[in-house]
CSV table of C-alpha atoms and ligand atoms in Angstrom, one decimal:
chain,number,residue,atom,x,y,z
G,1,MET,CA,62.4,95.2,73.8
G,2,TYR,CA,64.4,97.2,71.3
G,3,THR,CA,65.9,99.5,74.0
G,4,LYS,CA,66.6,96.5,76.4
G,5,ALA,CA,68.6,94.7,73.7
G,6,LEU,CA,70.4,97.7,72.7
G,7,ILE,CA,71.5,98.4,76.2
G,8,ILE,CA,72.7,94.7,76.7
G,9,SER,CA,74.7,94.7,73.4
G,10,PHE,CA,76.3,98.0,74.5
G,11,ALA,CA,77.2,96.8,77.9
G,12,ALA,CA,78.8,93.6,76.2
G,13,ILE,CA,80.8,95.8,73.9
G,14,ALA,CA,81.9,98.1,76.5
G,15,ALA,CA,83.3,95.1,78.6
G,16,ALA,CA,84.9,93.4,75.8
G,17,THR,CA,86.9,96.4,74.5
G,18,PRO,CA,88.7,98.0,77.4
G,19,LEU,CA,90.5,101.3,76.6
G,20,SER,CA,93.9,100.8,75.5
G,21,ILE,CA,96.8,103.3,76.0
G,22,ARG,CA,99.3,104.0,73.5
G,23,SER,CA,102.3,101.5,73.4
G,24,ASP,CA,104.9,104.0,72.4
G,25,TYR,CA,105.5,105.3,76.0
G,26,THR,CA,108.6,103.7,77.3
G,27,VAL,CA,109.8,103.4,81.0
G,28,GLY,CA,113.2,104.8,82.0
G,29,PRO,CA,116.0,105.1,80.8
G,30,PHE,CA,117.8,104.2,84.0
G,31,ASN,CA,121.4,104.1,85.1
G,32,THR,CA,123.3,101.4,83.6
G,33,CYS,CA,123.3,98.1,85.6
G,34,SER,CA,125.8,95.4,86.1
G,35,ALA,CA,125.1,91.8,84.7
G,36,SER,CA,125.0,90.4,88.0
G,37,ASP,CA,122.4,92.8,89.2
G,38,THR,CA,120.1,92.1,86.2
G,39,ALA,CA,120.4,88.5,86.6
G,40,GLN,CA,118.8,88.8,89.9
G,41,THR,CA,115.1,88.5,91.2
G,42,SER,CA,113.9,90.7,94.3
G,43,CYS,CA,113.6,88.7,97.4
G,44,ARG,CA,115.3,85.7,95.7
G,45,ASN,CA,118.7,87.2,95.2
G,46,THR,CA,121.7,84.9,95.8
G,47,THR,CA,124.2,87.4,96.1
G,48,ALA,CA,124.2,91.0,97.5
G,49,ILE,CA,122.6,93.6,95.0
G,50,GLN,CA,125.4,96.1,93.9
G,51,ASP,CA,123.0,99.0,93.0
G,52,ASP,CA,119.6,99.5,94.5
G,53,CYS,CA,118.4,101.3,91.5
G,54,CYS,CA,118.7,98.0,89.5
G,55,ILE,CA,116.7,95.6,91.5
G,56,GLU,CA,114.2,96.4,94.1
G,57,THR,CA,115.7,96.0,97.6
G,58,ARG,CA,113.5,98.2,99.9
G,59,GLY,CA,110.2,96.7,98.9
G,60,GLY,CA,111.2,93.5,97.0
G,61,GLN,CA,107.7,92.1,97.0
G,62,LEU,CA,105.2,94.2,94.9
G,63,LEU,CA,101.5,94.4,95.2
G,64,LEU,CA,99.1,95.4,92.6
G,65,THR,CA,96.0,96.3,94.5
G,66,GLN,CA,92.4,96.8,93.4
G,67,PHE,CA,89.0,98.1,94.7
G,68,TRP,CA,85.6,96.7,94.2
G,69,ASP,CA,84.0,100.2,95.0
G,70,TRP,CA,80.2,99.6,94.6
G,71,ASN,CA,78.8,102.0,97.2
G,72,PRO,CA,79.2,104.8,96.0
G,73,ALA,CA,79.8,103.0,92.6
G,74,LYS,CA,83.1,104.0,91.0
G,75,GLY,CA,84.5,103.1,87.6
G,76,PRO,CA,82.6,100.9,84.9
G,77,SER,CA,80.1,98.4,86.3
G,78,ALA,CA,82.1,95.4,84.8
G,79,SER,CA,85.5,96.4,86.0
G,80,TRP,CA,87.4,96.6,89.4
G,81,THR,CA,89.5,99.7,89.8
G,82,ILE,CA,93.1,100.5,90.7
G,83,HIS,CA,94.2,101.0,94.2
G,84,GLY,CA,97.9,101.2,93.7
G,85,LEU,CA,101.2,99.5,93.3
G,86,TRP,CA,103.0,98.9,96.7
G,87,PRO,CA,106.4,97.8,98.0
G,88,ASP,CA,106.3,95.3,100.7
G,89,ARG,CA,109.4,93.8,102.2
G,90,CYS,CA,110.0,90.2,101.3
G,91,ASP,CA,108.5,89.3,104.7
G,92,GLY,CA,105.4,91.2,104.0
G,93,THR,CA,105.8,94.1,106.2
G,94,TYR,CA,106.1,97.5,104.8
G,95,GLU,CA,106.8,101.2,105.3
G,96,GLY,CA,105.3,104.4,103.9
G,97,TYR,CA,106.0,107.8,103.3
G,98,CYS,CA,109.7,107.5,102.7
G,99,ASP,CA,110.6,110.7,101.1
G,100,PRO,CA,108.4,113.8,102.2
G,101,SER,CA,110.7,115.8,99.7
G,102,ARG,CA,109.2,114.1,96.5
G,103,GLU,CA,105.4,114.4,97.5
G,104,VAL,CA,103.2,115.5,94.8
G,105,THR,CA,99.6,116.7,94.7
G,106,GLY,CA,97.0,115.4,92.2
G,107,ASP,CA,97.1,118.5,90.1
G,108,GLN,CA,101.0,118.0,89.9
G,109,ILE,CA,100.4,114.6,88.9
G,110,THR,CA,98.2,115.5,86.1
G,111,GLU,CA,100.7,118.1,84.9
G,112,ILE,CA,103.7,115.8,85.0
G,113,ILE,CA,101.9,113.1,83.0
G,114,GLN,CA,100.6,115.6,80.4
G,115,LYS,CA,104.2,117.2,79.9
G,116,ASN,CA,105.4,113.5,79.3
G,117,GLY,CA,102.8,113.2,76.5
G,118,GLY,CA,100.6,110.8,78.6
G,119,HIS,CA,97.2,112.0,77.5
G,120,ASN,CA,95.7,108.6,77.0
G,121,LEU,CA,97.3,107.4,80.2
G,122,LEU,CA,95.3,110.2,81.9
G,123,ARG,CA,92.2,109.3,80.3
G,124,TYR,CA,92.6,105.7,81.3
G,125,MET,CA,93.5,106.8,85.0
G,126,ARG,CA,90.4,108.9,85.2
G,127,ARG,CA,88.2,105.8,84.2
G,128,TYR,CA,89.9,103.0,86.1
G,129,TRP,CA,91.9,104.8,89.0
G,130,LYS,CA,89.1,106.2,91.0
G,131,ASP,CA,89.0,107.8,94.5
G,132,ASN,CA,85.9,106.7,96.3
G,133,ALA,CA,84.9,109.9,98.1
G,134,SER,CA,86.7,112.7,96.3
G,135,VAL,CA,88.6,113.9,93.2
G,136,ASP,CA,90.6,111.0,91.6
G,137,GLY,CA,94.0,113.1,92.1
G,138,ASN,CA,93.7,112.7,95.8
G,139,LEU,CA,94.0,108.9,95.5
G,140,TRP,CA,96.8,109.2,92.9
G,141,SER,CA,98.9,111.5,95.2
G,142,HIS,CA,98.0,109.3,98.2
G,143,GLU,CA,99.3,106.3,96.4
G,144,TYR,CA,102.5,108.1,95.2
G,145,ASN,CA,103.4,109.8,98.3
G,146,LYS,CA,102.8,106.8,100.7
G,147,HIS,CA,104.0,103.9,98.5
G,148,ALA,CA,105.9,105.0,95.5
G,149,THR,CA,108.4,107.2,97.6
G,150,CYS,CA,109.5,103.7,99.1
G,151,PHE,CA,110.8,101.9,96.0
G,152,SER,CA,114.5,101.9,96.2
G,153,SER,CA,114.6,101.4,92.5
G,154,GLY,CA,112.0,104.0,91.3
G,155,ARG,CA,114.1,107.2,93.0
G,156,PRO,CA,114.9,110.2,90.7
G,157,GLU,CA,118.6,109.2,91.3
G,158,CYS,CA,118.1,106.0,89.2
G,159,TYR,CA,117.2,108.0,86.2
G,160,ALA,CA,120.4,108.6,84.2
G,161,SER,CA,120.1,112.0,82.6
G,162,THR,CA,116.5,111.8,82.1
G,163,ASN,CA,114.7,114.4,83.8
G,164,ASN,CA,114.9,117.1,81.0
G,165,ALA,CA,112.4,119.7,80.0
G,166,THR,CA,110.5,117.5,77.6
G,167,HIS,CA,110.1,114.5,80.1
G,168,PRO,CA,110.2,116.4,83.5
G,169,GLN,CA,109.9,113.8,86.7
G,170,LYS,CA,109.8,110.8,84.6
G,171,ASP,CA,110.1,108.9,87.7
G,172,VAL,CA,106.5,110.1,88.6
G,173,PHE,CA,105.2,109.3,85.2
G,174,ASP,CA,106.7,105.7,85.3
G,175,TYR,CA,104.9,104.9,88.5
G,176,PHE,CA,101.5,105.6,87.1
G,177,TYR,CA,102.3,104.2,83.5
G,178,ARG,CA,103.5,100.9,85.0
G,179,THR,CA,100.5,100.4,87.6
G,180,VAL,CA,98.1,101.0,84.7
G,181,GLU,CA,99.8,98.3,82.5
G,182,LEU,CA,99.9,95.8,85.4
G,183,PHE,CA,96.3,96.5,86.0
G,184,LYS,CA,95.5,95.8,82.5
G,185,GLY,CA,96.8,92.2,82.8
G,186,LEU,CA,94.8,91.5,86.0
G,187,ASP,CA,91.0,91.7,85.0
G,188,THR,CA,89.5,90.5,88.3
G,189,TYR,CA,86.0,91.2,87.0
G,190,LYS,CA,86.6,88.9,84.1
G,191,VAL,CA,88.7,86.3,86.2
G,192,LEU,CA,85.8,85.9,89.0
G,193,LYS,CA,83.1,85.9,86.0
G,194,ALA,CA,84.9,82.9,84.4
G,195,GLY,CA,84.7,81.1,87.9
G,196,GLY,CA,81.0,82.0,88.0
G,197,ILE,CA,81.4,84.7,90.4
G,198,VAL,CA,79.4,87.8,89.5
G,199,PRO,CA,77.9,90.6,91.2
G,200,SER,CA,74.6,89.8,92.9
G,201,LYS,CA,72.1,91.5,95.4
G,202,THR,CA,71.2,88.0,96.8
G,203,LYS,CA,74.0,85.4,96.1
G,204,THR,CA,77.0,85.0,98.3
G,205,TYR,CA,80.3,83.2,97.5
G,206,SER,CA,83.0,81.4,99.7
G,207,LEU,CA,86.5,82.5,100.0
G,208,GLU,CA,87.5,79.1,98.4
G,209,GLU,CA,85.5,79.8,95.2
G,210,ILE,CA,87.0,83.2,94.8
G,211,GLN,CA,90.6,81.8,95.4
G,212,ASN,CA,89.9,79.0,92.9
G,213,ALA,CA,88.9,81.4,90.3
G,214,ILE,CA,92.0,83.6,90.9
G,215,LYS,CA,94.1,80.5,90.9
G,216,LYS,CA,92.7,79.1,87.7
G,217,ALA,CA,93.5,82.3,86.0
G,218,PHE,CA,97.0,83.2,87.5
G,219,GLY,CA,98.2,79.9,89.0
G,220,VAL,CA,98.5,81.6,92.3
G,221,THR,CA,96.2,83.0,95.0
G,222,ALA,CA,95.7,86.7,96.0
G,223,THR,CA,95.0,88.4,99.2
G,224,VAL,CA,91.2,89.0,99.3
G,225,GLY,CA,89.8,91.8,101.5
G,226,CYS,CA,86.3,92.2,102.8
G,227,THR,CA,84.5,95.0,104.7
G,228,LYS,CA,84.6,94.0,108.4
G,229,GLU,CA,81.2,94.8,109.5
G,230,THR,CA,79.2,93.7,106.3
G,231,GLY,CA,81.3,90.9,104.7
G,232,GLU,CA,81.3,92.3,101.1
G,233,ILE,CA,84.4,91.9,99.0
G,234,ALA,CA,86.2,95.1,98.7
G,235,GLU,CA,89.8,94.5,97.6
G,236,VAL,CA,92.1,92.1,95.8
G,237,TRP,CA,95.8,92.3,96.1
G,238,TYR,CA,98.1,90.5,93.7
G,239,HIS,CA,101.6,89.9,94.8
G,240,PHE,CA,104.8,89.7,92.7
G,241,HIS,CA,108.6,89.5,92.8
G,242,VAL,CA,110.6,91.5,89.9
G,243,LYS,CA,113.0,89.8,87.9
G,244,GLY,CA,116.0,91.1,85.8
G,245,GLY,CA,115.1,94.9,86.4
G,246,ASN,CA,113.7,97.4,88.6
G,247,VAL,CA,110.2,98.1,89.7
G,248,TYR,CA,109.3,99.9,86.4
G,249,ASN,CA,111.1,98.0,83.9
G,250,GLY,CA,111.6,94.4,85.3
G,251,GLU,CA,109.4,91.4,84.8
G,252,TYR,CA,106.8,90.8,87.4
G,253,LEU,CA,106.6,87.1,88.6
G,254,HIS,CA,103.4,86.4,90.1
G,255,ILE,CA,103.3,84.7,93.6
G,256,ASP,CA,100.8,83.7,96.3
G,257,GLY,CA,98.9,86.2,98.1
G,258,GLY,CA,98.9,86.5,102.0
G,259,LYS,CA,96.3,85.9,104.5
G,260,SER,CA,93.0,87.3,103.2
G,261,PHE,CA,90.7,89.5,105.5
G,262,CYS,CA,87.3,87.8,104.5
G,263,PRO,CA,84.9,85.4,106.3
G,264,GLU,CA,85.1,81.8,104.8
G,265,THR,CA,81.5,81.9,103.5
G,266,GLY,CA,78.6,84.2,102.8
G,267,ILE,CA,81.1,86.7,101.1
G,268,LYS,CA,78.7,89.4,99.2
G,269,TYR,CA,79.7,90.8,95.8
G,270,PRO,CA,77.1,93.5,95.2
G,271,PRO,CA,76.5,95.1,92.0
G,272,LYS,CA,77.6,98.7,91.1
G,273,GLU,CA,74.3,100.1,90.5
G,274,LYS,CA,74.7,103.7,89.5
G,275,ALA,CA,78.1,103.1,87.6
G,276,GLU,CA,79.5,105.6,85.0
G,277,ASP,CA,79.6,103.3,82.0
G,278,ASN,CA,79.9,105.8,79.4
Q,1,NAG,C1,120.1,90.2,98.4
Q,1,NAG,O1,120.5,91.8,98.4
Q,1,NAG,C2,120.2,92.3,99.6
Q,1,NAG,C3,120.7,93.8,99.2
Q,1,NAG,O2,121.8,94.1,98.6
Q,1,NAG,C4,121.3,91.8,100.7
Q,1,NAG,O3,121.1,92.7,101.8
Q,1,NAG,C5,121.0,90.5,100.8
Q,1,NAG,O4,122.1,89.9,101.7
Q,1,NAG,C6,121.1,89.7,99.5
Q,1,NAG,N1,120.7,88.3,99.8
Q,1,NAG,C7,121.7,87.3,99.6
Q,1,NAG,C8,121.3,85.9,99.7
Q,1,NAG,O5,122.8,87.4,99.2
Q,2,NAG,C1,87.0,105.0,100.8
Q,2,NAG,O1,87.9,103.9,100.7
Q,2,NAG,C2,88.7,103.8,102.1
Q,2,NAG,C3,89.8,102.9,101.9
Q,2,NAG,O2,89.5,101.7,101.5
Q,2,NAG,C4,87.8,103.5,103.2
Q,2,NAG,O3,88.5,103.6,104.4
Q,2,NAG,C5,86.4,104.5,103.2
Q,2,NAG,O4,85.6,104.2,104.2
Q,2,NAG,C6,85.9,104.6,102.0
Q,2,NAG,N1,84.9,105.8,101.9
Q,2,NAG,C7,83.6,105.7,101.2
Q,2,NAG,C8,82.9,106.8,101.2
Q,2,NAG,O5,83.3,104.5,100.9
Q,3,NAG,C1,114.7,113.6,77.6
Q,3,NAG,O1,114.4,112.3,78.1
Q,3,NAG,C2,113.8,111.4,77.4
Q,3,NAG,C3,113.4,110.1,78.4
Q,3,NAG,O2,112.8,110.7,79.4
Q,3,NAG,C4,114.7,111.1,76.2
Q,3,NAG,O3,113.9,110.1,75.5
Q,3,NAG,C5,114.8,112.2,75.5
Q,3,NAG,O4,115.7,111.9,74.5
Q,3,NAG,C6,115.6,113.2,76.3
Q,3,NAG,N1,115.7,114.4,75.4
Q,3,NAG,C7,116.8,115.3,75.3
Q,3,NAG,C8,116.8,116.3,74.6
Q,3,NAG,O5,117.7,114.8,76.1
């Protein structure tokens, strides 16, 4: 009895107090932008953008994507984990691997974040940004190399005189910092739970129930992804336009998701049974 109660209360505490990262990191500084550029929103600009460092023009629709990795279980049992931050074009198409010269390995990413003082950021990433099959750095480098190299406004050229010895490759650091900050505001586990959708070995859910829970929390839908063969929920993608700044310092405006790839009913949400909760 005692042991059981203790475990339950620990789980409740662990879920209620997510790891926070230091708030004294800042993104940028960036090149100076004109007032007409900073008045614009990506994909909704009414005049041509003068400087594509100032407003995202290459992938004006941003996606913060998350995994439900239950088999093998990755990350805390009461949390989804980070997949990445992606630039889509305004019409939903996208490109990948835009600049091979900027590609980095997982070890290089770790070193860059450490040199920029991001020890707490790294700790958070190790807990919530999990590779499902290999070392976490493999997913981090895949995300950076495939997606981050395609932002118009996250290029090293967009950083004024910033890549100095104390803050090397701040553009790489900022990708991971901003992605984590966005993820912290998009707690899929909590949002689904508030709609009565919790992991279960037996219960199934409809796509409508899932979308209603997401809509209730954020006012818009998301793209929900399921495994093809077995119909388990596997991913959620949140879509945004960015207002008054670039991909790392602009304000994210939440928009509706695209077409989900899940069945209408019978969606499974299996528990993470051997999660690393400590
Ligand atoms: C928005 O900005 C892009 C990039 O400068 C430009 O190609 C496009 O024509 C602009 N849209 C409008 C409606 O001016
Ligand atoms: C890991 O995730 C990728 C991308 O979602 C998927 O294709 C792959 O099958 C997964 N591997 C395992 C071991 O679950
Ligand atoms: C190095 O760059 C950072 C921002 O990336 C800036 O805050 C700092 O002042 C710069 N240091 C020097 C010595 O220029």
